[in-house]
RNA sequence: GUCCCAAUAGCUCAGCUGGAUAGAGCACUUGAUUCCUAAUCAAGAGGCCGCAGGUUCAAAUCCUGCUUGGGACACCA
């Protein structure tokens, strides 16, 4: 819609034109402050320029009104144009708001260690990633989602140790000395119990069994994570194993050496990441020969870039921000364009319930489980809340808000709007087919406004995706629902003279609500 | 000490690639139902946009400094 308007304007003004939404739809559907920027060049007052421009644009059939107010030019779309576009949208429900982008994108997110269930902090990144993925797909991007599984290294080892000691303590009554960072929480008890059932109590008698426990438990935890994600409708295209990537280590390491990216000092191998903007150089191979975590990430990113995407997006927790520089440095050393990697940081979440704050921690046993919150308020509400805020701000919310069945619960409010439209069709005994060719004539301004807003979805999706600002979509859905409820209250539909016109308008609103909800992973309700 | 994020209504937050009277939801006050779900709607009240400078025709938005809060600064992942 915006493109269409811009192309019309281009015929008259050979400049970059900024089209914006007026604060108040009653000003018009689109507006431009172009005359302010032209004022200097033409040495005329913006108001005069706006007046002249509006006159020349008056005759375009796409507009029924072009008004110059205080230097702004406001455009109001014509009934003909709106009707034509509406009819097309309703006839092409699945293609409405789609686009045809061609960029190939690799999106990596969650990538939580398989050492325990997902907690609420992971959930935010998970929802963000999945929604970005859905929208990108809808807009036509060739996007692949990926989960990097840290199935090597000391955290996995610690998982085995935790289970082993737990078993010794619980089943063999041995007083154990717990290491500082061992994993606590009920799930470790459960794992120890399961291990006893599966391998026998003997397994807790010999320390040599720890690695066996590690690998057994790691697979169980990865499956648990997958099921946590699935409860929220999240599935991945790929899972990449860190352990398997190490097959390519020699090859990657040689490449680093050849590119003078690494050097040996104090018996360790260092990455010269300072050269490319990191604050210091980083160890990648310890003096005992074990690689550090960074080594794994270097192979992984080498692997990613070998697969040739146009863009790589990683969603990381905000606590990883210091990590970006060294990974980008490594990518550059490997001979790739580090600017193709974009890292989105998702900030902390604090959760309230009845005003009580929770502190979370992955290692302690008292973190908030993602699955608990899903059971509590449902996947829809959880997804929605994460998407109403920018990802880079701290978020605090009270779960009780999403249990209410009234307008204080946005999910409820939006679904209700959709359900109302559905019910109108039921009551009128009509289907979309019956009204799809109804001509929209002599529209009142409120009719026009709700229609226009309903048709705005493509622009919203484009903005939300390109700015990685998914709150624009949830905001839009709330507003659109508000339009529906307001219109519903002000107009009797069934049996009215304008029944078909109203139904067509409502059908368009419902289409956008349904499509928008689907993209944030929620199925619109037809009945409350 | 260095770096990142934030600071907007009583609360939770939008708005930030500079533009019209700074918005929404919750909470609060008042009103609307012989009628398609009032599970809704309407109206009201509520603001030194953290502070101080600067750039500009125009600053919540950009720049600089400061204050406050959160986070990161591993040979952990």
XYZ file of C-alpha atoms (C1' of nucleotides) in Angstrom:
605
model
C 0.000 0.000 0.000
C 2.784 2.353 0.986
C 4.769 1.402 -2.081
C 1.804 2.179 -4.246
C 1.386 5.623 -2.721
C 5.090 6.326 -2.992
C 5.153 5.383 -6.644
C 2.338 7.813 -7.323
C 4.124 10.573 -5.443
C 7.353 9.921 -7.316
C 5.680 10.971 -10.504
C 5.351 14.457 -9.099
C 8.263 14.881 -6.746
C 11.673 13.673 -7.760
C 13.091 13.372 -4.244
C 13.340 10.849 -1.463
C 9.992 11.087 0.216
C 9.371 10.156 3.797
C 5.874 8.788 4.250
C 4.643 8.563 7.760
C 1.538 7.671 9.623
C -0.244 10.746 10.903
C -0.791 10.749 14.644
C -4.471 10.894 14.110
C -6.068 8.953 11.274
C -8.534 11.787 10.819
C -5.724 13.857 9.342
C -5.393 11.276 6.603
C -3.927 7.848 5.963
C -0.440 8.928 5.071
C 1.427 12.151 5.465
C 4.717 13.660 4.508
C 6.711 16.529 5.951
C 8.533 16.866 2.624
C 7.880 20.582 2.289
C 9.986 21.305 5.356
C 13.048 19.863 3.700
C 12.238 21.488 0.387
C 11.801 24.862 2.043
C 15.509 25.570 2.223
C 16.176 24.579 -1.336
C 13.302 26.533 -2.853
C 13.621 29.422 -0.428
C 9.923 29.381 0.164
C 7.883 28.771 3.230
C 6.963 25.127 3.828
C 3.316 26.069 4.045
C 3.358 27.563 0.566
C 5.154 24.564 -0.888
C 2.712 22.188 0.743
C -0.212 24.112 -0.706
C 1.196 23.997 -4.214
C 2.118 20.327 -4.062
C -1.250 19.331 -2.719
C -2.945 20.957 -5.686
C -0.922 19.043 -8.235
C -1.537 15.751 -6.442
C -5.260 16.350 -6.146
C -6.147 14.550 -9.349
C -4.609 11.179 -8.599
C -7.370 8.577 -8.410
C -5.701 6.752 -5.543
C -6.525 9.705 -3.287
C -9.819 11.266 -2.468
C -8.205 13.949 -0.416
C -4.855 15.720 -0.403
C -4.663 18.378 2.257
C -1.948 20.763 3.206
C -2.003 21.549 6.898
C 0.706 23.569 8.612
C 3.250 22.410 6.071
C 2.366 18.757 6.184
C 0.682 17.106 3.254
C -1.901 14.541 4.259
C -3.292 11.931 1.932
C -6.601 10.190 2.230
C -7.077 7.073 0.122
C -10.065 6.806 -2.168
C -12.901 4.307 -1.792
C -12.045 2.758 -5.135
C -8.493 2.075 -4.157
C -9.413 0.672 -0.750
C -12.111 -1.522 -2.222
C -9.844 -2.913 -4.873
C -7.110 -3.717 -2.390
C -9.535 -5.197 0.132
C -11.091 -7.481 -2.441
C -7.682 -8.655 -3.536
C -6.629 -9.330 0.077
C -9.733 -11.354 0.851
C -9.383 -13.379 -2.307
C -5.734 -14.093 -1.599
C -5.802 -14.726 2.114
C -2.654 -16.837 2.115
C -0.709 -14.405 -0.012
C -1.872 -11.263 1.694
C 0.972 -9.555 3.501
C 3.478 -11.910 1.935
C 6.574 -10.708 0.234
C 9.227 -12.069 -1.978
C 12.580 -11.424 -0.375
C 15.408 -13.578 -1.489
C 18.091 -13.193 1.104
C 19.399 -16.397 2.677
C 19.526 -16.110 6.443
C 20.879 -18.437 9.105
C 19.294 -17.793 12.469
C 20.853 -19.312 15.558
C 19.044 -19.036 18.849
C 18.469 -20.617 22.251
C 21.595 -22.831 22.070
C 21.295 -23.406 25.820
C 23.625 -25.984 27.311
C 21.959 -29.375 27.557
C 22.587 -29.502 31.264
C 19.092 -28.829 32.492
C 15.622 -27.671 31.524
C 15.067 -24.272 29.936
C 14.367 -21.367 32.235
C 12.445 -18.192 31.710
C 15.458 -16.281 30.402
C 15.943 -18.843 27.632
C 12.262 -18.574 26.845
C 12.593 -14.962 25.833
C 15.302 -15.682 23.290
C 13.369 -18.711 22.103
C 10.169 -16.805 21.459
C 11.998 -13.933 19.857
C 13.883 -16.258 17.547
C 10.914 -18.328 16.580
C 8.791 -15.290 15.798
C 11.537 -13.676 13.784
C 11.779 -16.952 11.909
C 8.058 -17.115 11.207
C 7.888 -13.542 9.985
C 10.995 -13.933 7.846
C 9.532 -17.032 6.233
C 6.309 -15.176 5.596
C 8.197 -12.333 3.961
C 9.882 -14.808 1.680
C 13.375 -14.949 3.156
C 15.205 -18.239 2.816
C 15.752 -18.639 6.515
C 17.122 -21.622 8.422
C 16.948 -21.974 12.183
C 19.677 -23.624 14.133
C 20.468 -24.718 17.688
C 24.115 -25.077 18.649
C 24.445 -27.865 21.167
C 27.345 -27.508 23.579
C 27.781 -31.201 24.097
C 31.479 -31.010 24.833
C 33.399 -29.365 27.613
C 33.349 -28.922 31.303
C 29.676 -28.073 31.753
C 28.668 -31.470 30.492
C 31.310 -33.005 32.707
C 29.853 -31.102 35.648
C 26.419 -32.475 34.856
C 27.794 -35.998 35.179
C 29.610 -35.102 38.404
C 26.435 -33.623 39.859
C 24.451 -36.754 39.137
C 27.229 -38.995 40.370
C 27.572 -37.174 43.678
C 23.837 -36.973 44.078
C 23.664 -40.743 43.676
C 26.489 -41.303 46.121
C 24.795 -39.085 48.615
C 21.242 -40.375 48.218
C 21.705 -44.041 47.467
C 25.047 -44.947 49.012
C 24.787 -42.583 51.963
C 28.236 -41.255 51.353
C 28.936 -37.776 52.658
C 30.152 -35.966 49.548
C 31.979 -32.744 49.036
C 30.088 -30.681 46.495
C 32.124 -28.686 44.021
C 31.355 -24.983 43.819
C 29.383 -24.962 40.624
C 27.521 -28.225 40.687
C 23.992 -28.438 39.310
C 21.238 -28.468 41.851
C 17.517 -28.792 41.601
C 14.985 -31.533 41.477
C 15.876 -32.624 37.997
C 19.283 -33.792 39.220
C 17.572 -35.974 41.834
C 15.350 -37.364 39.105
C 18.298 -38.058 36.847
C 20.192 -39.793 39.634
C 17.165 -41.932 40.364
C 16.703 -42.798 36.707
C 20.381 -43.625 36.397
C 20.061 -45.990 39.323
C 17.111 -47.720 37.653
C 18.857 -47.941 34.315
C 22.452 -48.757 35.223
C 22.084 -50.123 38.735
C 23.361 -48.636 41.952
C 26.859 -49.818 41.054
C 27.288 -46.899 38.735
C 27.752 -44.531 41.652
C 30.631 -46.526 43.085
C 33.322 -45.727 40.540
C 34.330 -42.246 39.417
C 35.154 -43.664 36.014
C 31.449 -43.811 35.315
C 31.048 -40.047 35.424
C 31.559 -39.499 31.721
C 29.126 -42.275 30.938
C 26.583 -40.499 33.106
C 27.408 -37.193 31.438
C 26.643 -38.359 27.947
C 23.583 -40.278 28.941
C 22.180 -37.284 30.844
C 23.092 -34.786 28.140
C 20.908 -36.593 25.618
C 18.067 -36.737 28.083
C 18.375 -33.010 28.754
C 18.445 -32.166 25.078
C 15.228 -34.083 24.636
C 13.758 -32.278 27.604
C 14.735 -28.945 26.055
C 13.155 -29.960 22.776
C 9.925 -30.793 24.521
C 10.019 -27.508 26.479
C 10.308 -25.713 23.156
C 7.639 -27.731 21.493
C 5.151 -26.742 24.181
C 5.555 -23.236 22.823
C 5.320 -24.303 19.218
C 9.035 -23.943 18.591
C 10.940 -26.340 16.387
C 14.350 -26.071 14.785
C 15.544 -26.910 11.307
C 18.996 -27.979 12.519
C 20.785 -29.053 15.650
C 24.533 -28.714 15.413
C 26.724 -30.705 17.754
C 29.822 -29.001 19.083
C 31.440 -32.364 19.630
C 31.046 -33.391 16.012
C 32.406 -30.078 14.808
C 35.726 -30.908 16.425
C 36.366 -33.343 13.558
C 37.204 -30.266 11.557
C 39.407 -28.688 14.182
C 42.738 -29.440 12.510
C 41.557 -27.957 9.272
C 40.268 -24.786 10.925
C 43.326 -24.477 13.127
C 45.616 -24.713 10.095
C 43.639 -21.994 8.442
C 44.058 -19.764 11.495
C 47.776 -20.427 11.544
C 48.075 -19.707 7.852
C 46.266 -16.402 8.363
C 48.518 -15.526 11.303
C 45.575 -15.383 13.634
C 47.085 -17.470 16.387
C 50.377 -17.734 18.237
C 51.846 -19.932 20.937
C 52.781 -18.526 24.315
C 53.233 -20.104 27.764
C 52.334 -23.449 26.253
C 48.945 -22.193 25.106
C 47.557 -21.082 21.805
C 46.110 -17.591 21.658
C 43.852 -15.855 19.180
C 45.202 -12.431 18.255
C 41.744 -10.936 18.526
C 43.029 -7.585 19.805
C 44.122 -6.870 16.270
C 40.479 -6.683 15.236
C 39.023 -4.689 18.061
C 38.734 -7.089 20.965
C 40.027 -5.729 24.249
C 42.481 -8.552 24.705
C 43.744 -11.722 23.102
C 42.030 -14.976 23.978
C 43.253 -18.435 24.774
C 41.842 -21.048 22.448
C 43.969 -24.050 23.416
C 44.949 -24.522 27.055
C 48.386 -25.743 28.094
C 46.966 -29.226 28.657
C 45.795 -29.308 25.059
C 42.071 -28.934 25.741
C 40.336 -26.358 23.569
C 38.363 -23.522 25.197
C 34.775 -22.724 24.448
C 35.844 -20.096 21.963
C 37.576 -22.753 19.879
C 34.257 -24.525 19.455
C 32.572 -21.338 18.409
C 35.282 -20.628 15.889
C 34.784 -23.971 14.185
C 31.065 -23.447 14.336
C 31.190 -20.048 12.694
C 33.631 -21.307 10.115
C 31.124 -24.030 9.379
C 28.310 -21.498 9.147
C 30.199 -19.313 6.709
C 31.180 -22.302 4.585
C 27.495 -22.881 4.088
C 27.229 -19.480 2.415
C 24.343 -17.424 3.716
C 23.830 -13.733 3.033
C 23.233 -12.973 6.669
C 23.840 -14.656 10.001
C 21.728 -13.727 12.990
C 22.562 -14.951 16.491
C 20.314 -14.363 19.453
C 22.318 -14.375 22.633
C 21.622 -13.509 26.238
C 22.778 -10.015 27.103
C 25.452 -11.433 29.374
C 27.292 -12.516 26.220
C 27.764 -9.071 24.828
C 31.475 -9.039 25.562
C 31.767 -12.162 23.466
C 30.756 -10.530 20.206
C 34.091 -8.848 19.516
C 36.141 -12.024 19.750
C 33.824 -14.056 17.549
C 33.768 -11.318 14.928
C 37.550 -11.115 15.082
C 37.757 -14.859 14.514
C 35.419 -14.627 11.533
C 37.594 -11.941 10.018
C 40.714 -14.027 10.562
C 39.038 -16.898 8.766
C 38.671 -14.660 5.749
C 34.966 -13.958 5.942
C 32.959 -10.762 6.196
C 32.204 -10.322 9.885
C 29.552 -7.738 9.100
C 27.313 -10.506 7.888
C 26.963 -11.589 11.484
C 24.371 -9.721 13.484
C 23.970 -10.441 17.166
C 20.699 -9.661 18.877
C 20.975 -9.529 22.631
C 18.001 -10.442 24.709
C 17.920 -8.832 28.106
C 17.020 -10.209 31.487
C 13.528 -11.133 32.470
C 12.162 -10.804 35.934
C 8.957 -12.444 36.728
C 6.407 -11.501 39.314
C 3.542 -13.433 40.656
C 1.161 -11.559 42.880
C 3.810 -8.869 43.220
C 6.500 -11.253 44.471
C 9.779 -11.106 42.544
C 11.741 -14.149 41.542
C 15.453 -14.280 41.030
C 16.711 -16.796 38.566
C 19.887 -18.686 38.223
C 20.703 -21.594 36.090
C 22.989 -23.363 38.507
C 21.011 -22.971 41.667
C 17.904 -25.039 42.024
C 15.566 -22.097 42.331
C 15.337 -20.840 38.770
C 11.981 -20.439 37.116
C 11.283 -23.153 34.617
C 9.939 -22.196 31.237
C 7.625 -25.182 31.371
C 6.172 -24.056 34.709
C 5.248 -20.692 33.277
C 3.787 -22.312 30.178
C 1.653 -24.539 32.366
C 0.644 -21.552 34.410
C -0.397 -19.038 31.754
C -0.177 -20.976 28.509
C 2.115 -20.736 25.545
C 0.076 -17.985 23.864
C 0.379 -15.596 26.779
C 4.049 -16.336 27.310
C 4.830 -15.672 23.673
C 2.769 -12.544 23.600
C 4.324 -10.910 26.643
C 7.862 -11.377 25.346
C 6.880 -9.815 22.071
C 5.349 -6.684 23.509
C 8.682 -5.310 24.627
C 11.891 -4.477 22.861
C 14.342 -7.335 23.276
C 17.111 -5.106 24.554
C 15.307 -3.794 27.582
C 14.881 -5.499 30.878
C 11.441 -6.900 31.245
C 9.372 -7.335 34.327
C 5.907 -8.769 34.273
C 3.358 -10.333 36.530
C 1.961 -13.661 35.369
C -1.360 -12.969 37.050
C -2.192 -10.411 34.363
C -2.426 -13.156 31.779
C -4.910 -15.239 33.664
C -7.718 -12.709 33.544
C -10.541 -13.168 31.072
C -11.102 -9.525 30.242
C -9.516 -6.587 28.486
C -6.636 -6.433 30.953
C -5.390 -9.541 29.193
C -4.309 -8.528 25.688
C -4.484 -12.066 24.322
C -8.047 -12.305 25.427
C -8.900 -8.927 24.015
C -7.497 -9.692 20.572
C -9.013 -13.144 20.373
C -12.351 -11.734 21.387
C -12.248 -9.270 18.512
C -11.576 -12.089 16.089
C -14.292 -14.240 17.606
C -16.803 -11.420 17.350
C -16.255 -11.139 13.631
C -16.700 -14.854 13.270
C -19.936 -14.690 15.229
C -21.242 -11.891 13.018
C -20.883 -14.118 10.010
C -22.613 -16.931 11.874
C -25.525 -14.748 12.877
C -25.938 -13.270 9.437
C -25.790 -16.711 7.869
C -23.242 -15.475 5.371
C -19.747 -16.469 4.432
C -16.897 -14.454 3.017
C -17.819 -15.543 -0.474
C -21.124 -13.761 -0.183
C -19.596 -10.383 0.502
C -16.293 -10.541 -1.279
C -17.566 -8.725 -4.327
C -19.629 -6.188 -2.450
C -18.543 -2.805 -3.651
C -17.388 -0.444 -0.942
C -18.919 2.901 -1.812
C -19.327 6.191 -0.014
C -17.425 5.032 3.011
C -17.750 7.017 6.202
C -14.482 8.046 7.785
C -14.651 5.501 10.609
C -15.319 2.758 8.077
C -12.382 3.897 6.052
C -10.100 4.072 9.050
C -10.685 0.554 10.294
C -10.332 -0.759 6.772
C -7.160 1.150 6.195
C -5.695 -0.006 9.487
C -6.590 -3.609 8.689
C -4.759 -3.370 5.402
C -1.653 -2.022 7.033
C -0.356 -5.440 8.089
C 2.231 -5.795 5.289
C 3.895 -2.519 6.256
C 3.876 -3.519 9.915
C 5.515 -6.873 9.191
C 8.144 -5.255 7.043
C 8.993 -2.729 9.758
C 8.881 -5.247 12.566
C 11.245 -7.581 10.802
C 13.705 -5.129 9.340
C 14.041 -3.259 12.617
C 13.951 -6.464 14.675
C 11.211 -4.712 16.606
C 8.567 -7.351 17.025
C 6.630 -5.258 19.535
C 5.325 -3.359 16.534
C 3.300 -6.388 15.562
C 1.749 -6.992 18.979
C 1.042 -3.288 19.287
C -0.659 -3.359 15.912
C -2.819 -6.312 16.868
C -3.958 -4.628 20.065
C -4.887 -1.489 18.154
C -6.654 -3.401 15.436
C -8.666 -5.308 18.033
C -9.588 -1.995 19.586
C -10.818 -0.741 16.194
C -12.964 -3.848 15.866
C -14.514 -3.558 19.317
C -15.206 0.121 18.873
C -16.794 -0.342 15.476
C -18.791 -3.265 16.759
C -20.181 -1.160 19.558
C -21.116 1.705 17.321
C -22.749 -0.173 14.486
C -25.454 -2.730 14.456
C -24.367 -5.152 11.742
C -26.780 -8.025 11.311
C -29.926 -6.863 9.620
C -28.602 -3.399 8.883
C -28.788 -1.825 5.426
C -25.019 -1.847 5.220
C -24.653 -5.406 6.500
C -22.571 -6.597 3.559
C -20.276 -3.628 3.644
C -19.737 -4.009 7.364
C -19.080 -7.707 6.991
C -16.519 -7.049 4.333
C -14.752 -4.539 6.538
C -14.810 -6.898 9.508
C -13.594 -9.788 7.392
C -10.549 -7.752 6.439
C -9.800 -6.909 10.063
C -10.179 -10.548 11.028
C -7.849 -11.575 8.239
C -5.091 -9.363 9.570
C -5.663 -10.412 13.169
C -5.554 -14.062 12.199
C -2.444 -13.657 10.089
C -0.661 -11.552 12.685
C -1.449 -13.957 15.488
C -0.283 -16.884 13.434
C 3.055 -15.194 12.914
C 3.560 -14.808 16.627
C 2.654 -18.436 17.108
C -0.941 -18.103 18.259
C -4.034 -19.567 16.652
C -6.913 -17.092 16.552
C -10.100 -18.176 18.252
C -13.481 -18.232 16.542
C -15.361 -18.611 19.758
C -14.524 -17.575 23.284
C 38.313 1.239 36.111
C 36.400 -0.171 30.901
C 32.178 -1.686 28.007
C 26.752 -2.725 27.104
C 21.466 -1.702 28.286
C 18.084 1.355 30.551
C 15.747 6.107 32.899
C 8.784 8.784 29.590
C 1.715 9.057 33.717
C 0.878 5.959 40.441
C 2.531 0.761 37.918
C 4.250 -2.061 33.316
C 5.836 -0.094 28.903
C 5.369 2.057 23.456
C 7.198 6.294 20.795
C 13.743 7.324 19.456
C 16.646 6.655 11.089
C 14.531 14.675 14.507
C 8.506 16.954 12.666
C 1.550 18.189 14.067
C -1.547 18.651 20.871
C 4.134 13.009 24.069
C 0.735 7.580 23.611
C -1.288 2.454 25.236
C -2.656 -1.060 28.938
C -3.390 -1.597 34.177
C -5.119 1.002 38.480
C -8.641 5.352 39.696
C -13.528 8.428 38.709
C -18.065 8.742 35.760
C -21.409 7.046 32.075
C -23.582 3.386 28.220
C -26.855 -3.009 27.828
C -35.496 -3.607 25.092
C -30.309 -4.714 20.149
C -25.016 -9.270 16.650
C -21.103 -12.090 23.476
C -21.116 -5.213 28.372
C -15.785 -10.925 28.292
C -17.280 -4.585 25.254
C -17.437 0.723 24.500
C -17.277 6.089 25.747
C -15.685 10.191 28.788
C -12.466 12.142 32.762
C -8.194 12.660 35.638
C -3.061 11.727 35.675
C 3.688 14.226 32.465
C 10.233 19.606 34.461
C 10.100 12.604 28.640
C 16.545 11.491 34.974
C 19.833 16.404 35.187
C 22.841 20.147 32.474
C 24.691 21.949 28.052
C 25.053 21.707 22.487
C 23.344 21.038 17.119
C 18.607 22.535 14.359
C 13.457 26.255 11.427
C 12.104 21.994 14.802
C 14.821 17.583 20.186
C 11.488 12.551 24.342
C 14.275 11.367 19.702
C 20.901 13.339 17.550
C 25.888 14.886 20.201
C 28.771 15.819 24.952
C 29.077 15.593 30.209
C 26.808 14.037 34.730
C 23.382 11.150 38.174
C 20.777 6.617 39.251
C 19.564 1.315 38.319
C 20.747 -3.504 35.883
C 24.400 -6.489 33.414
C 29.259 -7.917 31.407
C 34.521 -7.688 31.833
C 37.591 -16.399 32.288
C 42.326 -20.638 30.313
C 33.063 -21.316 32.555
C 29.817 -22.201 28.733
